[in-house]
Coordinates of C-alpha atoms in Angstrom, one line a residue:
Chain A
M237 CA 30.2 98.6 -86.7
L238 CA 32.7 95.8 -86.5
T239 CA 35.5 98.2 -85.6
F240 CA 33.2 99.8 -82.9
T241 CA 32.5 96.3 -81.5
L242 CA 36.1 95.4 -81.4
R243 CA 37.1 98.7 -79.8
R244 CA 34.4 98.3 -77.1
L245 CA 35.7 94.7 -76.5
L246 CA 39.2 96.0 -76.1
L247 CA 38.1 98.7 -73.8
A248 CA 36.3 96.2 -71.6
I249 CA 39.6 94.5 -70.8
P250 CA 41.2 97.3 -68.7
T251 CA 37.8 97.9 -67.0
L252 CA 37.5 94.3 -66.0
L253 CA 41.2 94.2 -64.8
A254 CA 40.6 97.3 -62.7
I255 CA 37.4 95.8 -61.2
S256 CA 39.2 92.5 -60.5
L257 CA 42.0 94.4 -58.8
V258 CA 39.5 96.3 -56.6
I259 CA 37.7 93.2 -55.6
F260 CA 40.9 91.3 -55.0
L261 CA 42.5 94.0 -52.9
L262 CA 39.3 94.8 -51.0
V263 CA 39.0 91.2 -49.9
D264 CA 42.7 90.7 -49.4
Y265 CA 43.4 93.8 -47.2
A266 CA 40.3 93.5 -45.2
P267 CA 40.8 93.0 -41.5
G268 CA 38.1 90.3 -41.2
S269 CA 39.9 87.7 -43.4
P270 CA 40.2 84.3 -41.7
L271 CA 44.0 84.4 -41.9
S272 CA 44.1 87.3 -39.5
D273 CA 42.2 85.4 -36.9
I274 CA 44.2 82.2 -36.5
P275 CA 43.8 81.6 -32.7
L276 CA 46.8 82.7 -30.5
T277 CA 47.0 79.1 -29.1
V278 CA 48.3 77.9 -32.5
P279 CA 52.1 77.7 -32.3
P280 CA 54.0 80.1 -34.6
D281 CA 55.6 77.4 -36.8
V282 CA 52.2 75.8 -37.4
R283 CA 50.7 79.2 -38.1
Q284 CA 53.5 79.8 -40.6
K285 CA 52.7 76.5 -42.3
M286 CA 49.0 77.3 -42.4
I287 CA 49.7 80.6 -44.1
E288 CA 52.1 79.0 -46.5
A289 CA 49.6 76.2 -47.4
M290 CA 47.1 78.9 -48.4
G291 CA 49.8 80.7 -50.4
A292 CA 49.2 83.8 -48.3
D293 CA 53.0 84.4 -47.7
Q294 CA 53.5 85.5 -51.3
P295 CA 53.5 89.3 -52.1
V296 CA 50.1 90.7 -53.1
F297 CA 50.8 91.2 -56.8
V298 CA 52.0 87.6 -57.1
R299 CA 48.8 86.3 -55.6
Y300 CA 46.8 88.7 -57.7
L301 CA 48.4 87.4 -60.9
L302 CA 48.0 83.8 -59.8
W303 CA 44.3 84.4 -59.2
L304 CA 44.0 86.0 -62.6
K305 CA 45.7 83.0 -64.2
Q306 CA 43.4 80.7 -62.3
F307 CA 40.3 82.6 -63.3
F308 CA 41.2 83.3 -67.0
W309 CA 43.3 80.4 -68.0
I310 CA 43.1 77.4 -65.7
E311 CA 39.3 77.4 -65.2
P312 CA 38.3 77.8 -68.9
M313 CA 40.9 75.2 -69.9
T314 CA 39.6 72.7 -67.3
Q315 CA 36.2 73.1 -68.8
F316 CA 37.8 72.6 -72.2
D317 CA 39.4 69.4 -70.9
Y318 CA 36.1 68.2 -69.6
W319 CA 34.3 68.8 -72.9
F320 CA 36.9 67.3 -75.2
G321 CA 38.4 64.6 -72.9
T322 CA 41.9 66.2 -73.1
S323 CA 44.1 66.7 -70.1
Y324 CA 46.0 70.0 -70.5
M325 CA 45.3 71.2 -67.0
E326 CA 46.0 67.9 -65.2
G327 CA 47.4 68.7 -61.7
E328 CA 47.0 72.5 -62.0
Q329 CA 45.7 74.3 -59.0
R330 CA 42.1 75.4 -59.5
I331 CA 40.2 78.0 -57.4
L332 CA 39.1 76.0 -54.3
S333 CA 36.3 76.9 -52.0
W334 CA 37.4 77.1 -48.4
Q335 CA 34.0 75.7 -47.2
T336 CA 33.9 72.5 -49.2
R337 CA 37.4 72.2 -50.6
S338 CA 35.9 71.6 -54.1
P339 CA 36.5 73.8 -57.1
V340 CA 34.5 77.0 -57.0
F341 CA 33.5 76.7 -60.6
S342 CA 31.9 73.3 -60.2
I343 CA 29.8 74.7 -57.3
I344 CA 28.8 77.6 -59.5
G345 CA 28.0 75.2 -62.3
E346 CA 25.7 73.3 -60.0
R347 CA 24.0 76.4 -58.8
L348 CA 23.7 78.4 -62.0
P349 CA 20.8 76.5 -63.6
Q350 CA 18.6 77.1 -60.6
T351 CA 19.2 80.8 -60.9
L352 CA 18.8 80.9 -64.6
I353 CA 15.5 79.0 -64.6
V354 CA 13.9 81.2 -62.0
I355 CA 15.4 84.5 -63.1
G356 CA 15.1 83.9 -66.8
T357 CA 11.4 83.1 -66.4
A358 CA 10.8 86.1 -64.1
Y359 CA 12.4 88.5 -66.6
L360 CA 10.5 87.0 -69.5
V361 CA 7.2 87.3 -67.5
G362 CA 8.1 90.8 -66.6
I363 CA 8.7 91.8 -70.2
L364 CA 5.5 90.1 -71.4
I365 CA 3.5 92.0 -68.8
A366 CA 5.2 95.3 -69.4
L367 CA 5.1 95.6 -73.1
P368 CA 1.3 95.5 -73.7
I369 CA 0.8 97.8 -70.7
G370 CA 3.3 100.3 -71.9
I371 CA 1.9 100.3 -75.4
Y372 CA -1.7 100.7 -74.3
S373 CA -0.9 103.5 -71.8
A374 CA 1.0 105.4 -74.4
Y375 CA -1.8 105.0 -77.0
R376 CA -4.4 106.2 -74.5
Q377 CA -2.3 108.8 -72.7
Y378 CA -3.8 110.3 -69.6
S379 CA -6.7 107.8 -69.7
I380 CA -7.8 106.0 -66.5
F381 CA -5.8 103.0 -67.6
D382 CA -2.7 105.1 -68.1
Q383 CA -3.1 106.8 -64.7
A384 CA -3.6 103.5 -63.0
G385 CA -0.6 102.1 -64.8
T386 CA 1.5 105.1 -63.6
L387 CA 0.4 104.6 -60.0
V388 CA 1.1 100.8 -60.1
A389 CA 4.5 101.4 -61.7
M390 CA 5.4 104.0 -59.0
I391 CA 4.4 101.5 -56.3
G392 CA 6.3 98.8 -58.1
F393 CA 9.4 101.0 -58.1
S394 CA 9.1 101.8 -54.4
V395 CA 8.1 98.5 -52.8
P396 CA 11.4 96.6 -52.3
T397 CA 11.3 93.0 -53.6
F398 CA 12.0 91.5 -50.1
F399 CA 8.7 93.1 -48.9
S400 CA 6.6 92.3 -52.0
G401 CA 7.9 88.7 -51.9
T402 CA 7.1 88.5 -48.2
L403 CA 3.6 89.8 -48.9
L404 CA 3.1 87.2 -51.6
I405 CA 4.2 84.5 -49.1
I406 CA 1.8 85.7 -46.5
I407 CA -1.2 85.9 -48.9
F408 CA -0.7 82.9 -51.2
A409 CA 1.3 80.5 -49.0
V410 CA 0.2 81.3 -45.4
W411 CA -3.5 82.4 -45.9
L412 CA -4.6 80.7 -49.1
G413 CA -2.1 77.8 -49.1
W414 CA -1.9 77.7 -52.9
F415 CA 1.9 77.7 -53.2
P416 CA 4.7 76.3 -51.0
T417 CA 6.7 78.8 -49.0
K418 CA 10.0 77.3 -49.9
Y419 CA 11.4 76.4 -53.3
D420 CA 12.4 72.7 -53.4
T421 CA 15.7 72.5 -55.4
T422 CA 15.7 68.7 -55.4
L423 CA 12.5 68.4 -57.3
E424 CA 13.0 66.7 -60.6
V425 CA 10.6 67.2 -63.4
T426 CA 9.8 63.7 -64.7
D427 CA 6.1 63.7 -65.5
W428 CA 3.1 66.0 -65.6
A429 CA 2.5 66.0 -61.9
S430 CA 6.0 67.0 -61.0
F431 CA 6.0 69.6 -63.7
L432 CA 2.9 71.2 -62.2
E433 CA 4.6 71.0 -58.8
Q434 CA 7.6 72.9 -60.3
L435 CA 5.3 75.5 -61.8
R436 CA 3.6 76.0 -58.4
Q437 CA 6.9 76.5 -56.5
M438 CA 8.2 78.8 -59.2
A439 CA 5.1 81.0 -59.2
M440 CA 5.9 83.2 -56.2
P441 CA 9.6 84.0 -56.9
V442 CA 8.8 84.6 -60.6
M443 CA 5.9 86.9 -59.7
T444 CA 8.0 88.9 -57.2
L445 CA 10.9 89.5 -59.6
G446 CA 8.7 89.8 -62.7
L447 CA 6.4 92.5 -61.3
A448 CA 9.4 94.5 -60.1
N449 CA 10.9 94.4 -63.6
A450 CA 7.6 95.0 -65.3
A451 CA 7.1 98.3 -63.4
A452 CA 10.4 99.7 -64.9
I453 CA 10.1 98.3 -68.4
S454 CA 6.5 99.4 -68.9
R455 CA 7.5 103.0 -68.1
Y456 CA 10.3 102.9 -70.7
M457 CA 8.0 101.3 -73.2
R458 CA 5.4 104.0 -72.6
S459 CA 7.7 107.0 -72.9
S460 CA 9.4 105.5 -76.0
M461 CA 6.0 105.0 -77.6
L462 CA 5.0 108.6 -76.8
D463 CA 8.2 109.9 -78.3
N464 CA 7.4 108.1 -81.6
M465 CA 3.6 108.8 -81.7
S466 CA 4.1 112.5 -82.6
M467 CA 6.6 111.8 -85.3
D468 CA 6.0 112.8 -88.9
Y469 CA 6.1 109.3 -90.3
V470 CA 3.2 108.3 -88.1
R471 CA 1.1 111.1 -89.6
T472 CA 2.2 110.0 -93.1
A473 CA 1.2 106.4 -92.3
R474 CA -2.3 107.6 -91.1
A475 CA -2.6 109.8 -94.1
K476 CA -1.9 106.9 -96.4
G477 CA -5.0 105.4 -94.9
L478 CA -3.4 102.6 -93.0
S479 CA -5.5 101.0 -90.3
E480 CA -4.8 102.2 -86.8
R481 CA -3.7 98.7 -85.9
T482 CA -1.0 98.7 -88.5
V483 CA 0.1 102.2 -87.6
V484 CA 0.5 101.5 -83.9
L485 CA 1.6 97.9 -83.9
K486 CA 3.8 98.0 -87.0
H487 CA 5.2 101.5 -87.5
V488 CA 5.3 102.9 -84.1
L489 CA 6.0 99.8 -82.1
R490 CA 9.0 98.7 -84.1
N491 CA 10.7 102.0 -83.7
S492 CA 9.8 102.3 -80.1
L493 CA 11.2 98.9 -79.2
I494 CA 14.8 100.0 -80.1
P495 CA 15.6 101.8 -76.8
V496 CA 13.5 99.3 -74.8
V497 CA 15.5 96.4 -76.1
T498 CA 18.7 98.0 -74.9
V499 CA 17.1 98.8 -71.5
I500 CA 16.1 95.2 -71.2
A501 CA 19.7 94.1 -72.0
L502 CA 21.1 96.6 -69.5
G503 CA 18.7 95.3 -66.8
I504 CA 19.9 91.7 -67.0
P505 CA 22.9 92.1 -64.7
S506 CA 21.0 94.0 -62.0
I507 CA 18.5 91.2 -62.1
F508 CA 21.2 88.9 -60.9
G509 CA 21.9 91.3 -58.1
G510 CA 18.2 91.5 -57.2
A511 CA 18.0 87.8 -57.4
I512 CA 20.2 87.5 -54.3
I513 CA 17.3 88.8 -52.2
T514 CA 14.6 86.7 -53.9
E515 CA 16.7 83.5 -53.8
N516 CA 17.2 84.0 -50.0
L517 CA 13.6 84.8 -49.4
F518 CA 12.3 81.7 -51.2
G519 CA 15.2 79.4 -50.6
V520 CA 16.2 79.0 -54.3
N521 CA 19.6 77.3 -54.2
G522 CA 21.2 79.5 -56.9
I523 CA 24.3 81.6 -57.1
G524 CA 22.8 84.5 -55.1
A525 CA 22.3 82.1 -52.2
A526 CA 25.8 80.7 -52.7
L527 CA 27.2 84.2 -52.4
I528 CA 25.4 84.8 -49.1
G529 CA 26.4 81.4 -47.8
A530 CA 30.0 82.1 -48.7
I531 CA 29.9 85.5 -47.1
H532 CA 28.6 84.1 -43.8
A533 CA 31.2 81.4 -43.9
S534 CA 34.1 83.8 -44.8
D535 CA 34.8 81.7 -47.9
L536 CA 36.9 84.3 -49.6
P537 CA 37.8 82.5 -52.9
M538 CA 34.1 81.9 -53.5
V539 CA 33.2 85.4 -52.6
Q540 CA 35.9 86.9 -54.9
T541 CA 35.0 84.7 -57.8
L542 CA 31.2 85.3 -57.5
A543 CA 31.6 89.0 -57.1
F544 CA 33.9 89.1 -60.1
I545 CA 31.4 87.0 -62.2
F546 CA 28.7 89.6 -61.4
A547 CA 31.1 92.3 -62.6
V548 CA 31.8 90.4 -65.8
L549 CA 28.0 90.1 -66.4
I550 CA 27.5 93.9 -66.0
V551 CA 30.4 94.8 -68.3
L552 CA 29.3 92.1 -70.8
F553 CA 25.6 93.3 -71.0
N554 CA 26.6 96.9 -71.1
L555 CA 28.6 96.0 -74.2
I556 CA 25.8 94.0 -75.7
A557 CA 23.4 96.8 -75.1
D558 CA 25.7 99.3 -76.8
V559 CA 26.3 97.1 -79.8
L560 CA 22.7 96.2 -80.1
Y561 CA 21.6 99.8 -80.1
G562 CA 23.9 100.6 -83.0
F563 CA 22.8 97.5 -84.8
L564 CA 19.1 98.1 -84.4
D565 CA 19.1 101.8 -85.1
P566 CA 21.1 102.7 -88.3
R567 CA 20.9 106.4 -87.4
I568 CA 23.3 106.0 -84.5
R569 CA 25.9 103.7 -86.0
Y570 CA 29.2 104.7 -84.4
D571 CA 31.5 104.5 -87.3
Chain B
M113 CA 4.3 149.7 -75.4
T114 CA 1.3 151.6 -74.3
D115 CA 1.3 150.1 -70.8
A116 CA 4.9 151.0 -70.2
T117 CA 3.9 153.7 -67.8
T118 CA 2.0 151.4 -65.4
T119 CA 4.0 149.9 -62.7
P120 CA 5.1 146.3 -63.5
P121 CA 3.7 143.6 -61.2
K122 CA 6.0 142.7 -58.3
P123 CA 8.2 139.8 -59.5
A124 CA 7.3 136.7 -57.6
S125 CA 10.2 135.2 -55.6
Q126 CA 11.7 132.1 -57.1
L127 CA 11.0 130.0 -54.1
R128 CA 7.3 131.0 -54.3
E129 CA 7.2 130.1 -58.0
I130 CA 8.7 126.7 -57.3
W131 CA 6.2 126.1 -54.6
Q132 CA 3.3 127.1 -56.8
Q133 CA 4.5 124.5 -59.4
F134 CA 5.2 121.9 -56.8
R135 CA 1.7 122.3 -55.4
T136 CA 0.1 121.3 -58.7
H137 CA 1.7 117.9 -58.6
K138 CA -0.8 115.8 -56.6
G139 CA 1.6 112.9 -56.0
A140 CA 4.3 115.2 -54.7
L141 CA 2.0 116.9 -52.3
F142 CA 0.8 113.5 -51.1
G143 CA 4.4 112.4 -50.7
L144 CA 5.3 115.5 -48.7
I145 CA 2.4 115.0 -46.3
V146 CA 3.1 111.3 -45.8
L147 CA 6.8 111.9 -45.3
G148 CA 6.0 114.7 -42.9
I149 CA 3.8 112.4 -40.8
L150 CA 6.5 109.6 -40.9
I151 CA 9.2 112.1 -39.7
L152 CA 6.9 113.4 -36.9
F153 CA 6.2 109.8 -36.0
V154 CA 9.9 108.8 -35.7
V155 CA 11.2 112.0 -34.2
F156 CA 8.5 112.8 -31.6
G157 CA 7.0 109.4 -31.3
Q158 CA 9.0 108.4 -28.3
F159 CA 7.8 111.5 -26.3
V160 CA 4.2 110.3 -26.7
W161 CA 4.7 106.6 -26.6
D162 CA 7.3 105.4 -24.2
P163 CA 5.9 102.5 -22.1
P164 CA 7.9 101.6 -19.0
Q165 CA 9.5 98.2 -19.5
R166 CA 10.5 96.3 -16.4
L167 CA 12.7 93.3 -17.0
S168 CA 10.5 91.1 -14.8
D169 CA 7.4 91.9 -16.9
T170 CA 9.0 91.1 -20.3
I171 CA 8.6 87.3 -19.9
K172 CA 4.9 87.7 -19.4
M173 CA 4.6 90.2 -22.1
K174 CA 6.2 88.3 -25.0
N175 CA 4.4 87.6 -28.2
Q176 CA 1.3 89.5 -27.4
G177 CA -1.1 90.6 -30.1
P178 CA -2.3 94.1 -30.6
S179 CA -3.9 95.6 -27.5
L180 CA -4.4 98.9 -25.8
T181 CA -1.2 98.6 -23.9
A182 CA 0.8 97.7 -27.0
P183 CA -1.0 98.8 -30.2
F184 CA 1.3 96.8 -32.5
G185 CA 1.8 93.9 -30.0
T186 CA 5.1 92.8 -28.6
D187 CA 7.9 90.7 -30.0
Q188 CA 9.5 87.4 -28.9
L189 CA 11.4 89.2 -26.1
G190 CA 8.4 91.2 -24.9
R191 CA 9.6 94.5 -26.4
D192 CA 6.9 96.9 -27.5
L193 CA 6.7 96.8 -31.3
L194 CA 5.4 100.4 -31.7
L195 CA 8.3 101.7 -29.7
R196 CA 10.7 99.6 -31.8
M197 CA 9.2 100.9 -35.0
I198 CA 9.7 104.5 -33.8
Q199 CA 13.3 103.8 -32.8
A200 CA 14.0 101.8 -36.0
G201 CA 12.5 104.5 -38.2
R202 CA 14.9 107.1 -36.7
V203 CA 17.9 105.0 -37.7
S204 CA 16.5 104.1 -41.1
L205 CA 15.8 107.7 -42.0
A206 CA 19.2 108.9 -40.6
V207 CA 21.0 106.2 -42.7
G208 CA 19.1 107.4 -45.8
L209 CA 19.9 111.1 -45.2
I210 CA 23.5 110.8 -44.2
A211 CA 24.4 108.2 -46.9
M212 CA 22.7 110.5 -49.4
L213 CA 24.7 113.5 -48.2
I214 CA 28.0 111.6 -48.6
A215 CA 27.0 110.5 -52.1
I216 CA 25.9 114.0 -53.1
V217 CA 28.9 115.8 -51.8
F218 CA 31.3 113.4 -53.3
G219 CA 29.4 113.1 -56.6
T220 CA 29.1 116.9 -56.9
F221 CA 32.8 117.3 -56.2
V222 CA 33.8 114.7 -58.8
G223 CA 31.3 116.1 -61.3
I224 CA 32.6 119.7 -61.0
M225 CA 36.2 118.7 -61.1
A226 CA 35.6 116.6 -64.2
G227 CA 33.5 119.2 -65.9
Y228 CA 35.6 122.2 -65.1
F229 CA 39.2 121.0 -65.5
R230 CA 39.6 119.3 -68.8
K231 CA 42.7 117.4 -67.7
L232 CA 40.7 115.6 -65.0
D233 CA 37.8 114.8 -67.1
G234 CA 39.1 111.6 -68.7
P235 CA 40.5 109.9 -65.6
L236 CA 37.5 110.9 -63.4
M237 CA 34.9 109.7 -65.9
R238 CA 36.8 106.4 -66.3
L239 CA 36.7 106.1 -62.5
T240 CA 32.9 106.7 -62.6
D241 CA 32.4 104.2 -65.4
M242 CA 34.4 101.6 -63.3
F243 CA 32.3 102.2 -60.2
L244 CA 29.1 101.9 -62.3
A245 CA 30.3 98.4 -63.5
L246 CA 31.0 97.2 -59.9
P247 CA 28.4 94.7 -58.7
L248 CA 27.1 96.9 -55.8
I249 CA 25.0 94.6 -53.7
P250 CA 27.6 91.8 -53.6
L251 CA 30.4 94.3 -52.9
L252 CA 28.4 96.0 -50.1
L253 CA 27.8 92.6 -48.5
V254 CA 31.5 91.8 -48.7
M255 CA 32.5 95.2 -47.3
V256 CA 30.1 94.8 -44.4
M257 CA 31.2 91.2 -43.7
L258 CA 34.9 92.1 -43.8
F259 CA 35.0 95.4 -42.0
R260 CA 32.2 95.0 -39.5
D261 CA 34.2 93.6 -36.5
K262 CA 37.1 95.9 -37.0
V263 CA 35.0 99.1 -37.2
A264 CA 32.8 97.9 -34.3
G265 CA 36.0 97.4 -32.3
I266 CA 36.9 101.0 -32.8
L267 CA 33.6 102.8 -32.6
G268 CA 31.4 100.3 -30.6
P269 CA 28.9 97.9 -32.1
E270 CA 26.1 100.5 -32.7
L271 CA 28.1 103.5 -34.0
G272 CA 30.4 101.1 -35.8
A273 CA 27.6 99.4 -37.8
F274 CA 26.1 102.8 -38.5
T275 CA 29.3 104.4 -39.8
L276 CA 30.3 101.4 -41.9
I277 CA 26.9 101.0 -43.6
V278 CA 26.4 104.7 -44.2
F279 CA 29.9 105.1 -45.6
A280 CA 29.7 102.0 -47.7
I281 CA 26.3 103.1 -49.3
G282 CA 27.6 106.6 -49.7
I283 CA 30.7 105.8 -51.7
T284 CA 28.9 103.3 -53.9
S285 CA 26.1 105.7 -55.0
W286 CA 27.7 108.9 -56.1
M287 CA 28.1 108.1 -59.8
A288 CA 24.7 109.3 -61.1
T289 CA 25.2 112.7 -59.4
A290 CA 28.7 113.0 -60.8
R291 CA 27.5 112.4 -64.3
I292 CA 24.6 114.9 -64.1
V293 CA 26.8 117.6 -62.5
R294 CA 29.6 117.1 -65.1
G295 CA 27.1 117.6 -67.9
E296 CA 25.7 120.7 -66.4
V297 CA 29.1 122.2 -65.7
L298 CA 30.3 121.5 -69.2
T299 CA 27.6 123.8 -70.6
L300 CA 27.7 126.3 -67.7
K301 CA 31.4 127.0 -68.0
E302 CA 31.0 128.2 -71.6
R303 CA 28.4 130.8 -70.6
E304 CA 29.1 134.5 -70.9
Y305 CA 28.9 135.3 -67.2
V306 CA 31.6 132.7 -66.4
L307 CA 33.7 134.2 -69.2
A308 CA 33.1 137.6 -67.7
A309 CA 34.1 136.4 -64.3
R310 CA 37.3 134.9 -65.7
S311 CA 38.1 138.1 -67.6
I312 CA 38.1 140.2 -64.5
G313 CA 40.6 137.8 -63.1
A314 CA 38.5 135.6 -60.8
R315 CA 40.3 132.4 -59.8
S316 CA 38.9 129.0 -60.5
N317 CA 37.8 128.2 -57.0
R318 CA 35.9 131.5 -56.8
I319 CA 34.2 130.9 -60.2
I320 CA 33.2 127.4 -59.1
L321 CA 31.9 128.5 -55.8
R322 CA 30.1 131.7 -56.8
H323 CA 29.0 131.1 -60.3
I324 CA 28.9 127.4 -61.1
L325 CA 27.8 125.7 -57.9
P326 CA 24.6 127.7 -57.4
N327 CA 23.5 126.8 -60.9
V328 CA 23.8 123.0 -60.5
V329 CA 21.8 123.0 -57.2
S330 CA 18.5 122.1 -58.8
P331 CA 19.5 118.8 -60.6
V332 CA 21.5 117.9 -57.5
M333 CA 18.5 118.4 -55.3
V334 CA 16.4 116.0 -57.4
A335 CA 19.3 113.5 -57.4
A336 CA 19.5 113.9 -53.6
T337 CA 15.8 113.2 -53.1
L338 CA 15.9 110.1 -55.1
G339 CA 19.2 109.2 -53.4
V340 CA 17.5 109.1 -50.0
A341 CA 15.0 106.5 -51.2
E342 CA 17.8 104.4 -52.8
A343 CA 19.9 104.5 -49.6
I344 CA 17.0 103.4 -47.4
I345 CA 16.3 100.5 -49.7
T346 CA 19.9 99.5 -49.9
E347 CA 20.3 99.6 -46.1
S348 CA 17.2 97.5 -45.6
V349 CA 18.5 95.0 -48.2
L350 CA 21.6 94.6 -46.2
S351 CA 19.7 94.3 -42.9
F352 CA 17.3 91.8 -44.6
L353 CA 20.2 89.6 -45.6
G354 CA 21.5 89.6 -42.0
L355 CA 24.5 91.9 -42.7
G356 CA 23.1 95.2 -41.5
F357 CA 22.4 96.5 -38.0
P358 CA 22.6 94.6 -34.8
P359 CA 19.2 93.5 -33.4
D360 CA 19.3 95.9 -30.4
F361 CA 19.9 98.9 -32.6
P362 CA 17.3 98.1 -35.3
T363 CA 16.2 99.7 -38.5
W364 CA 13.0 98.9 -40.3
G365 CA 14.9 96.4 -42.5
R366 CA 16.2 94.7 -39.5
L367 CA 12.7 94.5 -37.9
L368 CA 11.4 92.9 -41.0
Y369 CA 14.3 90.4 -41.0
D370 CA 13.6 89.6 -37.3
G371 CA 9.9 89.2 -38.1
L372 CA 10.5 86.7 -40.9
Q373 CA 11.1 83.9 -38.5
Y374 CA 7.5 84.3 -37.1
L375 CA 6.0 84.9 -40.5
Q376 CA 3.4 82.2 -40.3
I377 CA 2.2 83.0 -36.8
Y378 CA 2.6 86.8 -36.6
P379 CA 2.6 88.2 -40.2
E380 CA 2.0 91.7 -38.9
R381 CA 5.5 91.8 -37.6
V382 CA 6.7 91.8 -41.2
I383 CA 4.0 94.0 -42.5
W384 CA 4.5 97.0 -40.3
P385 CA 8.2 97.6 -41.1
G386 CA 7.6 96.7 -44.7
V387 CA 4.8 99.2 -45.1
A388 CA 6.9 101.8 -43.4
I389 CA 9.8 101.3 -45.8
S390 CA 7.6 101.2 -48.8
L391 CA 5.6 104.3 -47.8
T392 CA 8.8 106.3 -47.2
V393 CA 10.4 105.3 -50.5
L394 CA 7.1 105.9 -52.4
S395 CA 6.6 109.4 -50.9
V396 CA 10.3 110.3 -51.5
N397 CA 10.0 109.2 -55.1
Y398 CA 6.9 111.3 -55.6
I399 CA 8.6 114.3 -54.0
G400 CA 11.5 113.8 -56.3
D401 CA 9.1 113.7 -59.3
G402 CA 7.4 116.9 -58.2
L403 CA 10.7 118.6 -57.5
R404 CA 12.0 117.7 -61.0
D405 CA 9.0 119.5 -62.5
A406 CA 9.0 122.4 -60.1
L407 CA 12.8 123.1 -60.5
D408 CA 12.7 123.0 -64.3
P409 CA 12.1 126.6 -65.5
R410 CA 10.9 125.4 -68.9
I411 CA 8.0 123.5 -67.3
R412 CA 7.4 126.1 -64.5
G413 CA 6.6 128.9 -66.9
R414 CA 3.4 127.2 -68.1

């Protein structure tokens, strides 16, 4: 198991390097980069200085290696300096945002908690809704509850989050006026009243994302339960005279959760992708909103870094899911 | 063997059998009907509903509610919303279909190459894995932002946006097809009939075209159906984030994005395009579900 994990970790490195190269080259060679539209009225020597100041006169591979060094060495070490009060990275060039001239990673550090709070809660709510529904629909297969669950899940797959979110806004914010339409990032939770306020403003984004996730996860839970319900060990457990409750909730559920757990781990990165939409719709000031803002402002370092962070998340959670699967299910250990 | 003398019943054609199985899936039938109505609506809608719009009238006509002259009302520039829904739907469905075609052709090509030629298998599958690990929505947004003006300069703003978005969606959604096709080809190429074809000296391209390709059609068709739904959603996400089609060449996603600003006063401007997108995707998903059952001979026999 350890060798498998180590091998997967080593394999992740070339994948990540390839992805970083793709992202870097895509952004670098694109015709729309701001360096290509310096106005013609700017004199040639000034133009040359502008290009030099941004480091854009270096060959591509030099810039790529520099960016890698910034991403993998300077930025983590700066964080290290910050935590332990050392100064190894004093005066080193960090990745700077072209919009604000401040380090990209400090902007991400400010935005990330907003994303994590909303998305983390949404995913948790989605799982909590999905598991009981999946279990009960499998237990009573082809019942009315199961058929209704299938229909709702199909609708949940098909209605895009930007529309379901908009519908929630129309119903609960415009007509009923229960929740605010926009998420207030500056709200600080200090007492009970502000905590309630925070809950109210989180309700709609969390429901939008949570329901979309619940649709998928409940289907996985159902089919995984169905696979296990017809197994021999279930018959044995019933034959022993165990109560139906013990059979379903202990024997079947534990085995059925194995694939579902990996699906949940695999879904986490795509959640961040989907969060871009929800964050924009509800005005949550997270990293998804930062990405859109950077794209509209042609802030290339920010875009490169954020896109690469999304890629790192995908690779990381794929790895976690693989390792977790082998860890939970001894039948498919890979060594 | 007593009834060997009686004439055997005429074998039902395969298409007919598939249709028989497909018909038993209620959701798929519903999807087919709804999608048919939607296609009729966007293709022939403009012949039935094409109100004359004079520039001088549009100021008076703006922001009207539903009425007999404009069943869906008019927008902030006095344009008839029903007409815009028809035009936008045409673009949305076209984007879905063409992006799906690109993805399917490319995915099938990669899948067959990887499955048939052992030397290509490793590199092509690593490429597929890498594409699967790319963050697609951010990458699509970046591609559209960076290449939009350049492509628009070459092909014009409308065709440029269309080409760029269709191409971008197409080349980022072929991976699932490639994996399915590769798996199928790996088993198919060990079959006796492929061996027989090879033993009489058929060349690889002939074996692929005549013997392997026809046998991977059914999984590819299911993947294609689901691909349309995915492409329509991806396009509307791009439009929704303001990086899709220009406002005078709308898609349903773009109409929804335009309607968002008037959400509090005219919620129906968001609801109509949203319902259209959701219905299309829902019916396409159901059709894909039904096709999967109908094309699977193991299920069909029962």
